[in-house]
Coordinates of C-alpha atoms in Angstrom, one line a residue:
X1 CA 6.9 -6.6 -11.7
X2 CA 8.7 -5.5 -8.6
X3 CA 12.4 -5.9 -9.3
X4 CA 14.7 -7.5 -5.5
X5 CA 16.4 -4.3 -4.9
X6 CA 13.4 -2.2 -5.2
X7 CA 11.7 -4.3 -2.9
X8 CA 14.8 -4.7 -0.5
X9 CA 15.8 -1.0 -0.4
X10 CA 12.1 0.7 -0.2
X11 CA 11.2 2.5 2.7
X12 CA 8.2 1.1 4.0
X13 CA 7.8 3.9 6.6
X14 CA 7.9 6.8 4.1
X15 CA 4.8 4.9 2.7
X16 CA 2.9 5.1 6.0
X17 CA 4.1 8.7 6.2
X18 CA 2.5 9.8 3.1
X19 CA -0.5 7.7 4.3
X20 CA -0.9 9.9 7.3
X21 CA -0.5 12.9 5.4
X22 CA -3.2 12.1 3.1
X23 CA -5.5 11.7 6.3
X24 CA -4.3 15.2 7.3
X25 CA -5.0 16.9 4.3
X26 CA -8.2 15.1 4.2
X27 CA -9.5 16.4 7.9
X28 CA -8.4 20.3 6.7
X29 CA -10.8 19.9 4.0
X30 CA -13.4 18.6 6.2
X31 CA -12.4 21.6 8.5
X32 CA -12.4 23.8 5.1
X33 CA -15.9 22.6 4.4
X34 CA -17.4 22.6 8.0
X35 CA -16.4 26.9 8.0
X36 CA -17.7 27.5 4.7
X37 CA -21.2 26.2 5.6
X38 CA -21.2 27.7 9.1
X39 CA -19.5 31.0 8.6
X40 CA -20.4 31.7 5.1
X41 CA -23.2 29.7 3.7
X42 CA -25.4 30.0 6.8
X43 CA -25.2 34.1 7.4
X44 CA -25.6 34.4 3.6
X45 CA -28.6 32.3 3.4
X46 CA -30.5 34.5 6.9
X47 CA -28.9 38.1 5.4
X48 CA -29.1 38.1 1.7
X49 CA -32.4 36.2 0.7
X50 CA -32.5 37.7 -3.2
X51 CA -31.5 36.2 -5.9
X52 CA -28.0 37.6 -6.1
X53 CA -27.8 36.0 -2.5
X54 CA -29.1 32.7 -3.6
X55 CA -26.7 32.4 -6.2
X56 CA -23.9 32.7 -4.0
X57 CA -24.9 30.9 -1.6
X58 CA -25.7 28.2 -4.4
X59 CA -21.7 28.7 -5.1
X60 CA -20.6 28.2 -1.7
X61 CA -22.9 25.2 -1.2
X62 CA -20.8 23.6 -3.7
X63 CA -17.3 24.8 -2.9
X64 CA -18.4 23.1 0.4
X65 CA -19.7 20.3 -1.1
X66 CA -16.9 19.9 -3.3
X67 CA -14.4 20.2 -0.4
X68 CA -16.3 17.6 1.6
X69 CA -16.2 14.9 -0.8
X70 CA -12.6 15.5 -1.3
X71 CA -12.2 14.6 2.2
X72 CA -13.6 11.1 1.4
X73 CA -11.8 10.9 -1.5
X74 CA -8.1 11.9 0.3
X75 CA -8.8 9.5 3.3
X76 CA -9.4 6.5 0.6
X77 CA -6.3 7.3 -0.9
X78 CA -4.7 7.3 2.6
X79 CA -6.7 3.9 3.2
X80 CA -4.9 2.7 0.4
X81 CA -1.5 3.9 0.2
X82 CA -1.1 2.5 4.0
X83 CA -2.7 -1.1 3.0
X84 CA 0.5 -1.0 0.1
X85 CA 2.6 0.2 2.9
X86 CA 1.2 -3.1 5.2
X87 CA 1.3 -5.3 2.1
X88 CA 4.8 -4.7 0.9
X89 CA 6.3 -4.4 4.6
X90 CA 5.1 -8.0 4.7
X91 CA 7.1 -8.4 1.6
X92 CA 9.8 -7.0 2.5
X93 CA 10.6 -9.2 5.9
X94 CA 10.3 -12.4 3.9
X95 CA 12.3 -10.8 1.3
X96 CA 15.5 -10.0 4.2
X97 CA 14.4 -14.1 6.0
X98 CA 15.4 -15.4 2.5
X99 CA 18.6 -13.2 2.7
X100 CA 19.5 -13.9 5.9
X101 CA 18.9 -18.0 5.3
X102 CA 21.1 -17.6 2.0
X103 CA 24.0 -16.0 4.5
X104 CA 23.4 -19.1 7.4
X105 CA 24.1 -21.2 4.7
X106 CA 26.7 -19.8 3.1
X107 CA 25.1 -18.2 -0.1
X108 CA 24.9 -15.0 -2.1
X109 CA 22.7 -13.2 -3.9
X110 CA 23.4 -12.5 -7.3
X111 CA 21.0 -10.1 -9.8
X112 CA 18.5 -11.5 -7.2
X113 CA 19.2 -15.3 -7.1
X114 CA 21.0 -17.3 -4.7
X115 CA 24.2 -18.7 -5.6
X116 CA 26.5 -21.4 -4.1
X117 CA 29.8 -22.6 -4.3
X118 CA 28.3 -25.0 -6.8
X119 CA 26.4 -22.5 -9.0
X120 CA 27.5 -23.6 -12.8
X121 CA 30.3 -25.6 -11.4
X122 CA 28.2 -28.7 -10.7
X123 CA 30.2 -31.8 -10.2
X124 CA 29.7 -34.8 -12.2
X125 CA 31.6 -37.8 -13.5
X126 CA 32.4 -41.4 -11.7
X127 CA 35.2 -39.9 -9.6
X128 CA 33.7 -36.9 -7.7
X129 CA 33.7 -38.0 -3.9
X130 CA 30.2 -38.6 -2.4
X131 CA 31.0 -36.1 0.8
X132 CA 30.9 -33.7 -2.8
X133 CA 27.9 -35.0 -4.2
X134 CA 26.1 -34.9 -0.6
X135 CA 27.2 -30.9 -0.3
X136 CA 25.9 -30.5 -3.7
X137 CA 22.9 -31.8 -2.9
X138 CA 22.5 -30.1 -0.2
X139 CA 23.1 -27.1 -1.5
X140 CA 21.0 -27.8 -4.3
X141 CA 17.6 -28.0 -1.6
X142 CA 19.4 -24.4 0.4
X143 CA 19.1 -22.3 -2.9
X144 CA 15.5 -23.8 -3.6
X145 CA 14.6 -22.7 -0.5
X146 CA 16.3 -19.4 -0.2
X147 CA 15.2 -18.9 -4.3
X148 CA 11.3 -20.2 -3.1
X149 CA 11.1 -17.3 -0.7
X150 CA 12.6 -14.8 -2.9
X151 CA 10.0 -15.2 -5.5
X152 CA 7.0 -15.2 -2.7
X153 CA 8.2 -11.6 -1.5
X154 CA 8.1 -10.6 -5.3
X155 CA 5.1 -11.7 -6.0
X156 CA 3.1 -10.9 -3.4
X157 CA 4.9 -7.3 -3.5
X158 CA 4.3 -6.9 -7.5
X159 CA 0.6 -8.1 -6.5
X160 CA 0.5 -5.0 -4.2
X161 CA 1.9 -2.6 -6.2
X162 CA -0.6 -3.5 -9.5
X163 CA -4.0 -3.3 -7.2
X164 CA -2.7 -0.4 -5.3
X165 CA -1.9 1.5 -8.7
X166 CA -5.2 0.7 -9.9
X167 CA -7.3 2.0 -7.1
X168 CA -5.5 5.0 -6.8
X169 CA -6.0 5.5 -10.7
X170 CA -9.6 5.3 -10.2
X171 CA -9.6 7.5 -6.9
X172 CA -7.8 9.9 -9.4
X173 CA -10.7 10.2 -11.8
X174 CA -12.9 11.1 -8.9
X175 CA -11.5 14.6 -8.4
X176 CA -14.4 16.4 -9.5
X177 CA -17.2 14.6 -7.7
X178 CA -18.9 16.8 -5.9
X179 CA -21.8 14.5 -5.2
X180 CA -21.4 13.9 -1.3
X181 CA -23.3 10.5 -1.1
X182 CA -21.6 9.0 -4.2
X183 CA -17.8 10.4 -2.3
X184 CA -18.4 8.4 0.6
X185 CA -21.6 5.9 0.3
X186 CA -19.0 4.5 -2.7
X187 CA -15.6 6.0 -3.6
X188 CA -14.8 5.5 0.4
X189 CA -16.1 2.6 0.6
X190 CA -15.1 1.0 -2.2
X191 CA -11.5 2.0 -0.9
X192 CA -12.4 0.5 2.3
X193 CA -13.0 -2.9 0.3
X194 CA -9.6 -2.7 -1.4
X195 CA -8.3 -1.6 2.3
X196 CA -9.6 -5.1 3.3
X197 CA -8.4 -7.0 0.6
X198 CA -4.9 -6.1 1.1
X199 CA -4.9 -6.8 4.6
X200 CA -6.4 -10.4 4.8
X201 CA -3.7 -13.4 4.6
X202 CA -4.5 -16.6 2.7
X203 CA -4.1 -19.7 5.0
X204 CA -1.3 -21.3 4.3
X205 CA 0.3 -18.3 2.6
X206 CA 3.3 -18.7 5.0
X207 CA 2.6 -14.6 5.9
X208 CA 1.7 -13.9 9.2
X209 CA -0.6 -10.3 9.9
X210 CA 1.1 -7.7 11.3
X211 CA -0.4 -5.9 14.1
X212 CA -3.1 -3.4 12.3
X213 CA -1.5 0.4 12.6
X214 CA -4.9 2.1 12.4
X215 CA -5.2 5.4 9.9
X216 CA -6.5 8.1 12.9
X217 CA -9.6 9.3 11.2
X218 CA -9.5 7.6 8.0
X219 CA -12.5 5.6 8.8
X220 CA -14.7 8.7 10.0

């Protein structure tokens, strides 16, 4: 569960950061792969047709192989680490509107609750003044409200951070895949799907979509 100051004090932008250096790692191992088959695989395979030749040519065909499906694996990882990044900046502003309604109205926020004047101090008994009880009341619906947001933002952030962790556990386990069909026919796209899933609001979620912020060459 993501705890209120974790949510309030993360830094959404370091996220997207890491995101686009995931996409730039991933291009300079497409750039790694591209020269092995062009400048070493190819002139092997038209100057050194034995079997010594094959072999390493066989060798290099994989290293490139290898280095190519890492590049589909890195950009799914930079798929999702941005979608977190979307998810929990989304989070985050309905996280700071509940802090800035508890201050309009006079709140705090304590261990990640709001408080009143009223908090634990509620006033009872035949003699309390009804301009009291009205304030009380009143106070009473501004804390549900501020409280009602508060829990929203954590949720949907603790939401975020559990499928986000588990897709990038899987992507993980991929390393070693050197099959280039199975790196990007399904690790990327399955990345893709969880890319998608992060991204779409329910209706009548109260969230509003941010503008996209593309991933330059994450989708190539």
């Amino acid at each position: 569960m993501v705890a209120y100051h974790d949510l309030y004090d993360c830094r959404v932008d370091q996220w997207h950061k890491a995101a686009d250096d995931w996409v730039d790692l991933a291009r300079r191992s497409s750039s790694a792969c591209e020269d092995i088959r062009a400048q070493g695989k190819k002139p092997l395979d038209d100057h050194w047709a034995d079997a010594t030749g094959k072999q390493a040519g066989r060798r290099l065909e994989d290293l490139a192989d290898r280095l190519e499906s890492g590049g589909d694996i890195m950009k799914g990882v930079a798929m999702v680490v941005d979608a977190l990044a979307h998810s929990m900046g989304l989070a985050q502003r309905t996280l700071f509107h509940a802090t800035e309604l508890a201050r309009e109205h006079g709140l705090s926020i304590e261990d990640g609750r709001a408080v009143g004047a009223y908090t634990g101090a509620a006033p009872v008994g035949p003699n309390v003044p009804q301009n009291v009880r009205d304030a009380y009341t009143k106070e009473l619906g501004q804390i549900s409200q501020v409280n009602g947001l508060i829990e929203e933002a954590l949720r949907e952030a603790s939401q975020a951070d559990a499928k986000a962790s588990a897709e990038l556990d899987k992507l993980a386990k991929t390393i070693n895949v050197s099959d280039t069909s199975q790196a990007h026919n399904e690790i990327l796209v399955e990345a893709s799907h969880v890319e998608f899933d992060f991204r779409v609001v329910e209706p009548g979620s109260g969230r509003h979509e941010e503008e996209d912020r593309p991933l330059d060459g994450a989708h190539g």
